[in-house]
Each structure stands twice: as C-alpha cells, then as structure tokens.
Amino acid sequence: MGDGKKTGGSRKQRPSYKDRQGISYQQGEDPPFLAQMKQKLGYKEYTVDDKFTKEDEEKSDHSGDDEDDIRNVPAERRPQIVVLEPGKDLTNEQLQKEIDKKREEED
C-alpha cells in the first residue's frame, strides 16, 4: 500500500445527478381541523385539467379564425391605445372604424 495509489476506502461519494433528480414530493394528508373546515365550506381540490373546460375546447374547435387578429379579440382584452402624436397615431375611434370596415368587406 505504500506505492502511492489511492484505494477506495470508506469515503462517501456524492449522489449522482440521476439520484438527485429522483427526489420527489409527496403531499401528506391535511390535519383533521383543516379537513373539517374544508368539508364544512365545501372546498374542492382543483387540478390543472379543471382549468380547461369542454366549452373552451369547443370554442377552439369551432373557431377557424386567427387568434391574433385584433377583430377577434374582445374590446376589454385589446391592448391599450396611447396617442402620443395626434394625427399620426391611430386613436381608439379610428381603430374601431377600421375594424368595422374590415368586417363589412368580409361579409
């Protein structure tokens, strides 16, 4: 052993990347007082799938229109219009006139 080589003694090795990635979280049960409160209030646990309803799927299936088209966006969801230079920038009224004009052209 005096030849200068290291032998694999009792030294601990760090966990590998794969071992560290295998760590997961498991949520435990709610404490009894929380479970009782949730039951009284009628609390429902939501999942990611609950976020997407069948109505949303039907809308997306039936709408062949371009989602990015400003004419298909409700007025309350449109970007805010700021007129910095009157006469040069498009006002909200001018935008609405253009949208109406395009809709008439399509019909």
GROMACS .gro file of C-alpha atoms in nm:
model
  107
    1MET     CA    1   0.000   0.000   0.000
    2GLY     CA    2   0.295   0.224   0.012
    3ASP     CA    3   0.303   0.252  -0.367
    4GLY     CA    4   0.115   0.588  -0.369
    5LYS     CA    5  -0.208   0.461  -0.520
    6LYS     CA    6  -0.535   0.558  -0.358
    7THR     CA    7  -0.760   0.274  -0.269
    8GLY     CA    8  -1.135   0.301  -0.246
    9GLY     CA    9  -1.155   0.332   0.133
   10SER     CA   10  -1.467   0.427   0.325
   11ARG     CA   11  -1.506   0.771   0.166
   12LYS     CA   12  -1.870   0.859   0.083
   13GLN     CA   13  -1.948   0.955  -0.274
   14ARG     CA   14  -2.183   1.236  -0.360
   15PRO     CA   15  -2.515   1.126  -0.512
   16SER     CA   16  -2.510   1.131  -0.888
   17TYR     CA   17  -2.720   1.366  -1.096
   18LYS     CA   18  -2.969   1.089  -1.168
   19ASP     CA   19  -3.005   1.011  -0.798
   20ARG     CA   20  -3.070   1.376  -0.716
   21GLN     CA   21  -3.332   1.406  -0.991
   22GLY     CA   22  -3.520   1.109  -0.848
   23ILE     CA   23  -3.625   1.307  -0.542
   24SER     CA   24  -3.996   1.378  -0.542
   25TYR     CA   25  -4.251   1.547  -0.319
   26GLN     CA   26  -4.540   1.355  -0.171
   27GLN     CA   27  -4.808   1.566  -0.011
   28GLY     CA   28  -4.936   1.430   0.315
   29GLU     CA   29  -5.289   1.435   0.446
   30ASP     CA   30  -5.439   1.758   0.576
   31PRO     CA   31  -5.457   1.795   0.953
   32PRO     CA   32  -5.801   1.700   1.092
   33PHE     CA   33  -5.904   2.059   1.168
   34LEU     CA   34  -5.833   2.163   0.807
   35ALA     CA   35  -6.018   1.862   0.669
   36GLN     CA   36  -6.323   1.950   0.881
   37MET     CA   37  -6.311   2.314   0.773
   38LYS     CA   38  -6.283   2.220   0.405
   39GLN     CA   39  -6.575   1.980   0.442
   40LYS     CA   40  -6.794   2.248   0.606
   41LEU     CA   41  -6.708   2.502   0.337
   42GLY     CA   42  -6.748   2.256   0.051
   43TYR     CA   43  -6.391   2.308  -0.067
   44LYS     CA   44  -6.294   2.122  -0.384
   45GLU     CA   45  -5.937   2.045  -0.487
   46TYR     CA   46  -5.874   2.167  -0.840
   47THR     CA   47  -5.636   2.012  -1.087
   48VAL     CA   48  -5.471   2.152  -1.397
   49ASP     CA   49  -5.725   1.965  -1.610
   50ASP     CA   50  -6.010   2.153  -1.440
   51LYS     CA   51  -5.867   2.473  -1.583
   52PHE     CA   52  -5.960   2.367  -1.934
   53THR     CA   53  -6.332   2.311  -1.968
   54LYS     CA   54  -6.517   2.145  -2.252
   55GLU     CA   55  -6.656   2.486  -2.351
   56ASP     CA   56  -6.302   2.610  -2.415
   57GLU     CA   57  -6.231   2.304  -2.629
   58GLU     CA   58  -6.549   2.358  -2.830
   59LYS     CA   59  -6.460   2.723  -2.886
   60SER     CA   60  -6.114   2.636  -3.011
   61ASP     CA   61  -6.252   2.361  -3.239
   62HIS     CA   62  -6.516   2.581  -3.399
   63SER     CA   63  -6.310   2.894  -3.436
   64GLY     CA   64  -6.125   2.882  -3.764
   65ASP     CA   65  -6.042   3.249  -3.720
   66ASP     CA   66  -5.696   3.374  -3.648
   67GLU     CA   67  -5.650   3.420  -3.272
   68ASP     CA   68  -5.403   3.703  -3.325
   69ASP     CA   69  -5.645   3.906  -3.537
   70ILE     CA   70  -5.747   4.217  -3.341
   71ARG     CA   71  -6.101   4.180  -3.473
   72ASN     CA   72  -6.140   3.853  -3.283
   73VAL     CA   73  -6.021   3.994  -2.950
   74PRO     CA   74  -6.289   4.139  -2.718
   75ALA     CA   75  -6.253   4.512  -2.659
   76GLU     CA   76  -6.164   4.469  -2.290
   77ARG     CA   77  -5.874   4.235  -2.379
   78ARG     CA   78  -5.723   4.454  -2.651
   79PRO     CA   79  -5.401   4.644  -2.589
   80GLN     CA   80  -5.438   4.994  -2.450
   81ILE     CA   81  -5.413   5.264  -2.715
   82VAL     CA   82  -5.190   5.562  -2.636
   83VAL     CA   83  -5.185   5.856  -2.875
   84LEU     CA   84  -4.851   6.034  -2.850
   85GLU     CA   85  -4.879   6.238  -3.169
   86PRO     CA   86  -5.235   6.333  -3.272
   87GLY     CA   87  -5.283   6.295  -3.646
   88LYS     CA   88  -5.002   6.044  -3.672
   89ASP     CA   89  -5.108   5.778  -3.420
   90LEU     CA   90  -5.428   5.575  -3.452
   91THR     CA   91  -5.697   5.660  -3.195
   92ASN     CA   92  -5.943   5.414  -3.044
   93GLU     CA   93  -6.226   5.553  -3.260
   94GLN     CA   94  -6.018   5.520  -3.577
   95LEU     CA   95  -5.931   5.162  -3.484
   96GLN     CA   96  -6.298   5.076  -3.433
   97LYS     CA   97  -6.384   5.229  -3.772
   98GLU     CA   98  -6.114   5.016  -3.940
   99ILE     CA   99  -6.236   4.701  -3.765
  100ASP     CA  100  -6.596   4.769  -3.875
  101LYS     CA  101  -6.477   4.842  -4.229
  102LYS     CA  102  -6.284   4.511  -4.249
  103ARG     CA  103  -6.584   4.318  -4.116
  104GLU     CA  104  -6.808   4.472  -4.383
  105GLU     CA  105  -6.555   4.381  -4.653
  106GLU     CA  106  -6.553   4.019  -4.535
  107ASP     CA  107  -6.933   3.992  -4.546
   0.00000   0.00000   0.00000
